[in-house]
C-alpha positions as YAML, in Angstrom:
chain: A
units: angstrom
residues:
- id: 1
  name: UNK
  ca: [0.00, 0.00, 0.00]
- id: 2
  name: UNK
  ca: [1.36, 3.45, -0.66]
- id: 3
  name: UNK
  ca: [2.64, 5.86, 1.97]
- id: 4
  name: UNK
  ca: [1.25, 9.50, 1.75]
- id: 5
  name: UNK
  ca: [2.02, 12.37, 3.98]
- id: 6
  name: UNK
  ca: [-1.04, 14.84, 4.08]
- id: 7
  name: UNK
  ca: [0.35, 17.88, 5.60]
- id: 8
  name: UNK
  ca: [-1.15, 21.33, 6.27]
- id: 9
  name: UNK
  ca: [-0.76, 24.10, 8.77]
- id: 10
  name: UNK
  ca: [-3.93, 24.43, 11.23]
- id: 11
  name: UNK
  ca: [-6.92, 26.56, 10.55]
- id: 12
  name: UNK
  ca: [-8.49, 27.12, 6.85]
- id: 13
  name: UNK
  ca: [-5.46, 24.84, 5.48]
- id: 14
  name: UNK
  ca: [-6.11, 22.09, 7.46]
- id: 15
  name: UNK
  ca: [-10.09, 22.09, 7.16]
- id: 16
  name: UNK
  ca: [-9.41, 22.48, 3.23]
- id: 17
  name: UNK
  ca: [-6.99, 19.16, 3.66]
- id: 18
  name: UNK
  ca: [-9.88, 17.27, 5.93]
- id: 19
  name: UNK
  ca: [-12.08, 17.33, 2.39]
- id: 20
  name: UNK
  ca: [-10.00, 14.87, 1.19]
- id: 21
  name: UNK
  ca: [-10.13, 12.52, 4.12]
- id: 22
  name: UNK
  ca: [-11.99, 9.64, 1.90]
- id: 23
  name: UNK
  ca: [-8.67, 9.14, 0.56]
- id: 24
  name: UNK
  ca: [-6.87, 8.43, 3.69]
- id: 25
  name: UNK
  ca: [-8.70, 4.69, 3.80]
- id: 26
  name: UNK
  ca: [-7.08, 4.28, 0.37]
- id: 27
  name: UNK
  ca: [-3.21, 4.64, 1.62]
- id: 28
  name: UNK
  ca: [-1.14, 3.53, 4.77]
- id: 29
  name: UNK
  ca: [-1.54, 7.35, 5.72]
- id: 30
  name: UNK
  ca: [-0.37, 10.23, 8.43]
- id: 31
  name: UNK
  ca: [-1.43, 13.61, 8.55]
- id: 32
  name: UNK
  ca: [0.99, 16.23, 9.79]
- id: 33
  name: UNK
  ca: [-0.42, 19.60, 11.15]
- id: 34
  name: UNK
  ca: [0.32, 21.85, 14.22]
- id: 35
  name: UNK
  ca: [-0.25, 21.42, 17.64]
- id: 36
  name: UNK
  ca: [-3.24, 23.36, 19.00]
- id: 37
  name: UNK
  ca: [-5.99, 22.82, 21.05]
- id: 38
  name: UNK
  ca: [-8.51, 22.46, 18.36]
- id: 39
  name: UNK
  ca: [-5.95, 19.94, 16.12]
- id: 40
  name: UNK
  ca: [-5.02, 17.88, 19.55]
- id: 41
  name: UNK
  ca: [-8.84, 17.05, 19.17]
- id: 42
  name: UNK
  ca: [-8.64, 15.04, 15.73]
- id: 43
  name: UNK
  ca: [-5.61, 12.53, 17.09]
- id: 44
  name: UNK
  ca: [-8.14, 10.21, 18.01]
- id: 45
  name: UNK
  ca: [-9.85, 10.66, 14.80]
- id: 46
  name: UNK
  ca: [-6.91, 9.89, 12.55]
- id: 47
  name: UNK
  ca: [-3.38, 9.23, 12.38]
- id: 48
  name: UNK
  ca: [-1.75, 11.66, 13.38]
- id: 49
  name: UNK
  ca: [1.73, 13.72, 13.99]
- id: 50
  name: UNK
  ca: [2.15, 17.19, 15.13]
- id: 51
  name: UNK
  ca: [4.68, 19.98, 14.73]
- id: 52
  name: UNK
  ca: [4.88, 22.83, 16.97]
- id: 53
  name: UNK
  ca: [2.38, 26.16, 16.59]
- id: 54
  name: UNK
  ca: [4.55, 28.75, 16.02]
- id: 55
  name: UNK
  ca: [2.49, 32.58, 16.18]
- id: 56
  name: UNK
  ca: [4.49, 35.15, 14.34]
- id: 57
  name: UNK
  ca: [4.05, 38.13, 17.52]
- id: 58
  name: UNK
  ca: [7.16, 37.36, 18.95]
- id: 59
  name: UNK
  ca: [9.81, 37.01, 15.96]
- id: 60
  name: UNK
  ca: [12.69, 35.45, 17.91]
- id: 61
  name: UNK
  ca: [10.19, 32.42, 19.21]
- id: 62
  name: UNK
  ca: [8.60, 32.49, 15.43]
- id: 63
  name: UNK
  ca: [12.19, 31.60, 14.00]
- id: 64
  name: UNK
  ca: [12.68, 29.02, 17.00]
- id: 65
  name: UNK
  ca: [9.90, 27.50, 16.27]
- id: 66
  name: UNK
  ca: [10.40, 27.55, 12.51]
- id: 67
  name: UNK
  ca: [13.98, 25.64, 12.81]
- id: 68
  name: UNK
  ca: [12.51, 23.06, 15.81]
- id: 69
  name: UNK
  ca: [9.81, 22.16, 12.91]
- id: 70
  name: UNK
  ca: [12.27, 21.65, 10.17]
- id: 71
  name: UNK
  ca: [14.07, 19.50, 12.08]
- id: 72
  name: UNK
  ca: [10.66, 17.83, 12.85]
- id: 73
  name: UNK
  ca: [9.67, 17.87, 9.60]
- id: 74
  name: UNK
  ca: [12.99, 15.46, 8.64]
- id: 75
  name: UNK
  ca: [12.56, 13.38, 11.33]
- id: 76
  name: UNK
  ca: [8.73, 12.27, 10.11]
- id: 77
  name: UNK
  ca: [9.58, 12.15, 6.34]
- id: 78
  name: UNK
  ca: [12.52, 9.72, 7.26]
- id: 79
  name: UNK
  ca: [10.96, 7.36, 9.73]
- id: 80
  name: UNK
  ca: [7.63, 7.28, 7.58]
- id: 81
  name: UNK
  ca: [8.87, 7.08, 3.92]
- id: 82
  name: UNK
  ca: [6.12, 8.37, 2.17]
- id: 83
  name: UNK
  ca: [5.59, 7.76, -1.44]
- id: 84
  name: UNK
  ca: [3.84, 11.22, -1.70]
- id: 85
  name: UNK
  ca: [3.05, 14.27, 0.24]
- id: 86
  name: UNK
  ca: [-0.28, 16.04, -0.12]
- id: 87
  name: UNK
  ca: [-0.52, 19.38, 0.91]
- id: 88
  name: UNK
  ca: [-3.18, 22.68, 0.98]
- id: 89
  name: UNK
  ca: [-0.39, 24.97, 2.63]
- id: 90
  name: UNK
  ca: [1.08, 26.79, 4.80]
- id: 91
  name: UNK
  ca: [4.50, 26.81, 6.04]
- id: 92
  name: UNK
  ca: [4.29, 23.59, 6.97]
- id: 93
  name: UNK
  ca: [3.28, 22.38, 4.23]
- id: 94
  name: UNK
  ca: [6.11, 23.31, 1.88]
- id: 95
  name: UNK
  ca: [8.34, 22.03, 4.91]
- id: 96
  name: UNK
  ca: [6.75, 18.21, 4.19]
- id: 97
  name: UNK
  ca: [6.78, 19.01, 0.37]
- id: 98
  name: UNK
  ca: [10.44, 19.97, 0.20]
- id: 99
  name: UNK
  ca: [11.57, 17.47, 2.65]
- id: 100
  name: UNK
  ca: [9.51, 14.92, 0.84]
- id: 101
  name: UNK
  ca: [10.65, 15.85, -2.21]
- id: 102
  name: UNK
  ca: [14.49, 15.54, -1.00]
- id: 103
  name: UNK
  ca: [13.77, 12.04, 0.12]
- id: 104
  name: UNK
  ca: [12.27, 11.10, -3.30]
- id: 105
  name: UNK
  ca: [8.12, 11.27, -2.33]
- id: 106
  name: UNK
  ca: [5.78, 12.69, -5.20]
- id: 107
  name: UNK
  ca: [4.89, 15.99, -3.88]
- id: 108
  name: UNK
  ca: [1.65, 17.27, -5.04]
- id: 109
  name: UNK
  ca: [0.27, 20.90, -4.22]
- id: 110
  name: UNK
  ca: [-3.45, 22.34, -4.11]
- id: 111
  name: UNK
  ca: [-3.21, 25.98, -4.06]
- id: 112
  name: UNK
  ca: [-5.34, 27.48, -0.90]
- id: 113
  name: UNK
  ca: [-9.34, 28.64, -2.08]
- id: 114
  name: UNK
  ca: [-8.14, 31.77, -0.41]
- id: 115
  name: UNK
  ca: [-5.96, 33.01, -3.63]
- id: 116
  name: UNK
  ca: [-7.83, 33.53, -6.54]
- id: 117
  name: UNK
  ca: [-5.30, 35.99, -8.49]
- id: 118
  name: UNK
  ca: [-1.78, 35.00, -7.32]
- id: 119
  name: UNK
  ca: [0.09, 32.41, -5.99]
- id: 120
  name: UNK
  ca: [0.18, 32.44, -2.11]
- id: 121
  name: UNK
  ca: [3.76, 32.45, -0.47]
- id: 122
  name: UNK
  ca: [4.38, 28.69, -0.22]
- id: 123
  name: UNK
  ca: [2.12, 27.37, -3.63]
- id: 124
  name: UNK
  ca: [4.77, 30.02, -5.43]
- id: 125
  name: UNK
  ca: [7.60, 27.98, -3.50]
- id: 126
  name: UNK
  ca: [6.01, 24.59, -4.12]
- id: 127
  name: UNK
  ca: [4.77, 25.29, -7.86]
- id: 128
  name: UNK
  ca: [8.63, 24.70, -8.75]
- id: 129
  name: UNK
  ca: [9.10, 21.13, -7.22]
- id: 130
  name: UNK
  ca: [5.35, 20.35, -7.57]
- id: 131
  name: UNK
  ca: [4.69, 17.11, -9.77]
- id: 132
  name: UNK
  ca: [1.07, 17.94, -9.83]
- id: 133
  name: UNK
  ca: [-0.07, 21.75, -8.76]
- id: 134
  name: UNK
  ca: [-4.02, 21.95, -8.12]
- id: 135
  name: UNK
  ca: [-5.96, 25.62, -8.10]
- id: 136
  name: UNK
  ca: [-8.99, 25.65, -6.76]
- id: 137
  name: UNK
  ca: [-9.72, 28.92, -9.06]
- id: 138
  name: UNK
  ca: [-9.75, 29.23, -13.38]
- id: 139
  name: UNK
  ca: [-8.03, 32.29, -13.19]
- id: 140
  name: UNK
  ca: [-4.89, 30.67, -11.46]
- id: 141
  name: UNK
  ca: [-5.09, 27.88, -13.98]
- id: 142
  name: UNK
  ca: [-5.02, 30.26, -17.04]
- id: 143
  name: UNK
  ca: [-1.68, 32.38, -15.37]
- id: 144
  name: UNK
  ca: [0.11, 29.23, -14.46]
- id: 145
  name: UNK
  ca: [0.76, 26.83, -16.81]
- id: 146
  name: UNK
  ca: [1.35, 23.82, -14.99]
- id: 147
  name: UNK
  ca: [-1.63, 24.30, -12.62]
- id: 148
  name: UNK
  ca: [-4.69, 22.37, -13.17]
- id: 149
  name: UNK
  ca: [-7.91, 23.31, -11.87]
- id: 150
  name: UNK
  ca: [-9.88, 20.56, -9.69]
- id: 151
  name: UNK
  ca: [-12.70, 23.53, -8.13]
- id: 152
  name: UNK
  ca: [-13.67, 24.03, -4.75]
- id: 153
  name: UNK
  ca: [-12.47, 21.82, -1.89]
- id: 154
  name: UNK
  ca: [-14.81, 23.47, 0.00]
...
Protein backbone atom coordinates (compact mmCIF):
# COMPACT_ATOMS: atom_id res chain seq x y z
CA UNK A 1 0.00 0.00 0.00
CA UNK A 2 1.36 3.45 -0.66
CA UNK A 3 2.64 5.86 1.97
CA UNK A 4 1.25 9.50 1.75
CA UNK A 5 2.02 12.37 3.98
CA UNK A 6 -1.04 14.84 4.08
CA UNK A 7 0.35 17.88 5.60
CA UNK A 8 -1.15 21.33 6.27
CA UNK A 9 -0.76 24.10 8.77
CA UNK A 10 -3.93 24.43 11.23
CA UNK A 11 -6.92 26.56 10.55
CA UNK A 12 -8.49 27.12 6.85
CA UNK A 13 -5.46 24.84 5.48
CA UNK A 14 -6.11 22.09 7.46
CA UNK A 15 -10.09 22.09 7.16
CA UNK A 16 -9.41 22.48 3.23
CA UNK A 17 -6.99 19.16 3.66
CA UNK A 18 -9.88 17.27 5.93
CA UNK A 19 -12.08 17.33 2.39
CA UNK A 20 -10.00 14.87 1.19
CA UNK A 21 -10.13 12.52 4.12
CA UNK A 22 -11.99 9.64 1.90
CA UNK A 23 -8.67 9.14 0.56
CA UNK A 24 -6.87 8.43 3.69
CA UNK A 25 -8.70 4.69 3.80
CA UNK A 26 -7.08 4.28 0.37
CA UNK A 27 -3.21 4.64 1.62
CA UNK A 28 -1.14 3.53 4.77
CA UNK A 29 -1.54 7.35 5.72
CA UNK A 30 -0.37 10.23 8.43
CA UNK A 31 -1.43 13.61 8.55
CA UNK A 32 0.99 16.23 9.79
CA UNK A 33 -0.42 19.60 11.15
CA UNK A 34 0.32 21.85 14.22
CA UNK A 35 -0.25 21.42 17.64
CA UNK A 36 -3.24 23.36 19.00
CA UNK A 37 -5.99 22.82 21.05
CA UNK A 38 -8.51 22.46 18.36
CA UNK A 39 -5.95 19.94 16.12
CA UNK A 40 -5.02 17.88 19.55
CA UNK A 41 -8.84 17.05 19.17
CA UNK A 42 -8.64 15.04 15.73
CA UNK A 43 -5.61 12.53 17.09
CA UNK A 44 -8.14 10.21 18.01
CA UNK A 45 -9.85 10.66 14.80
CA UNK A 46 -6.91 9.89 12.55
CA UNK A 47 -3.38 9.23 12.38
CA UNK A 48 -1.75 11.66 13.38
CA UNK A 49 1.73 13.72 13.99
CA UNK A 50 2.15 17.19 15.13
CA UNK A 51 4.68 19.98 14.73
CA UNK A 52 4.88 22.83 16.97
CA UNK A 53 2.38 26.16 16.59
CA UNK A 54 4.55 28.75 16.02
CA UNK A 55 2.49 32.58 16.18
CA UNK A 56 4.49 35.15 14.34
CA UNK A 57 4.05 38.13 17.52
CA UNK A 58 7.16 37.36 18.95
CA UNK A 59 9.81 37.01 15.96
CA UNK A 60 12.69 35.45 17.91
CA UNK A 61 10.19 32.42 19.21
CA UNK A 62 8.60 32.49 15.43
CA UNK A 63 12.19 31.60 14.00
CA UNK A 64 12.68 29.02 17.00
CA UNK A 65 9.90 27.50 16.27
CA UNK A 66 10.40 27.55 12.51
CA UNK A 67 13.98 25.64 12.81
CA UNK A 68 12.51 23.06 15.81
CA UNK A 69 9.81 22.16 12.91
CA UNK A 70 12.27 21.65 10.17
CA UNK A 71 14.07 19.50 12.08
CA UNK A 72 10.66 17.83 12.85
CA UNK A 73 9.67 17.87 9.60
CA UNK A 74 12.99 15.46 8.64
CA UNK A 75 12.56 13.38 11.33
CA UNK A 76 8.73 12.27 10.11
CA UNK A 77 9.58 12.15 6.34
CA UNK A 78 12.52 9.72 7.26
CA UNK A 79 10.96 7.36 9.73
CA UNK A 80 7.63 7.28 7.58
CA UNK A 81 8.87 7.08 3.92
CA UNK A 82 6.12 8.37 2.17
CA UNK A 83 5.59 7.76 -1.44
CA UNK A 84 3.84 11.22 -1.70
CA UNK A 85 3.05 14.27 0.24
CA UNK A 86 -0.28 16.04 -0.12
CA UNK A 87 -0.52 19.38 0.91
CA UNK A 88 -3.18 22.68 0.98
CA UNK A 89 -0.39 24.97 2.63
CA UNK A 90 1.08 26.79 4.80
CA UNK A 91 4.50 26.81 6.04
CA UNK A 92 4.29 23.59 6.97
CA UNK A 93 3.28 22.38 4.23
CA UNK A 94 6.11 23.31 1.88
CA UNK A 95 8.34 22.03 4.91
CA UNK A 96 6.75 18.21 4.19
CA UNK A 97 6.78 19.01 0.37
CA UNK A 98 10.44 19.97 0.20
CA UNK A 99 11.57 17.47 2.65
CA UNK A 100 9.51 14.92 0.84
CA UNK A 101 10.65 15.85 -2.21
CA UNK A 102 14.49 15.54 -1.00
CA UNK A 103 13.77 12.04 0.12
CA UNK A 104 12.27 11.10 -3.30
CA UNK A 105 8.12 11.27 -2.33
CA UNK A 106 5.78 12.69 -5.20
CA UNK A 107 4.89 15.99 -3.88
CA UNK A 108 1.65 17.27 -5.04
CA UNK A 109 0.27 20.90 -4.22
CA UNK A 110 -3.45 22.34 -4.11
CA UNK A 111 -3.21 25.98 -4.06
CA UNK A 112 -5.34 27.48 -0.90
CA UNK A 113 -9.34 28.64 -2.08
CA UNK A 114 -8.14 31.77 -0.41
CA UNK A 115 -5.96 33.01 -3.63
CA UNK A 116 -7.83 33.53 -6.54
CA UNK A 117 -5.30 35.99 -8.49
CA UNK A 118 -1.78 35.00 -7.32
CA UNK A 119 0.09 32.41 -5.99
CA UNK A 120 0.18 32.44 -2.11
CA UNK A 121 3.76 32.45 -0.47
CA UNK A 122 4.38 28.69 -0.22
CA UNK A 123 2.12 27.37 -3.63
CA UNK A 124 4.77 30.02 -5.43
CA UNK A 125 7.60 27.98 -3.50
CA UNK A 126 6.01 24.59 -4.12
CA UNK A 127 4.77 25.29 -7.86
CA UNK A 128 8.63 24.70 -8.75
CA UNK A 129 9.10 21.13 -7.22
CA UNK A 130 5.35 20.35 -7.57
CA UNK A 131 4.69 17.11 -9.77
CA UNK A 132 1.07 17.94 -9.83
CA UNK A 133 -0.07 21.75 -8.76
CA UNK A 134 -4.02 21.95 -8.12
CA UNK A 135 -5.96 25.62 -8.10
CA UNK A 136 -8.99 25.65 -6.76
CA UNK A 137 -9.72 28.92 -9.06
CA UNK A 138 -9.75 29.23 -13.38
CA UNK A 139 -8.03 32.29 -13.19
CA UNK A 140 -4.89 30.67 -11.46
CA UNK A 141 -5.09 27.88 -13.98
CA UNK A 142 -5.02 30.26 -17.04
CA UNK A 143 -1.68 32.38 -15.37
CA UNK A 144 0.11 29.23 -14.46
CA UNK A 145 0.76 26.83 -16.81
CA UNK A 146 1.35 23.82 -14.99
CA UNK A 147 -1.63 24.30 -12.62
CA UNK A 148 -4.69 22.37 -13.17
CA UNK A 149 -7.91 23.31 -11.87
CA UNK A 150 -9.88 20.56 -9.69
CA UNK A 151 -12.70 23.53 -8.13
CA UNK A 152 -13.67 24.03 -4.75
CA UNK A 153 -12.47 21.82 -1.89
CA UNK A 154 -14.81 23.47 0.00
Amino acid sequence: MKKVIFAASSGGHLTELLKLQELFNEYDYLLVTEKTDVTKELASKYNMKFVKYGPCKNKIKYVWTIIQNLFLTIKIVAKFKPDTIVSTGAQIGGFFCYVGKFFGAKVIYIETMAKIKELSGTGNNVYKIADKFYVQWKSLQEKYDKAEYIGRLI
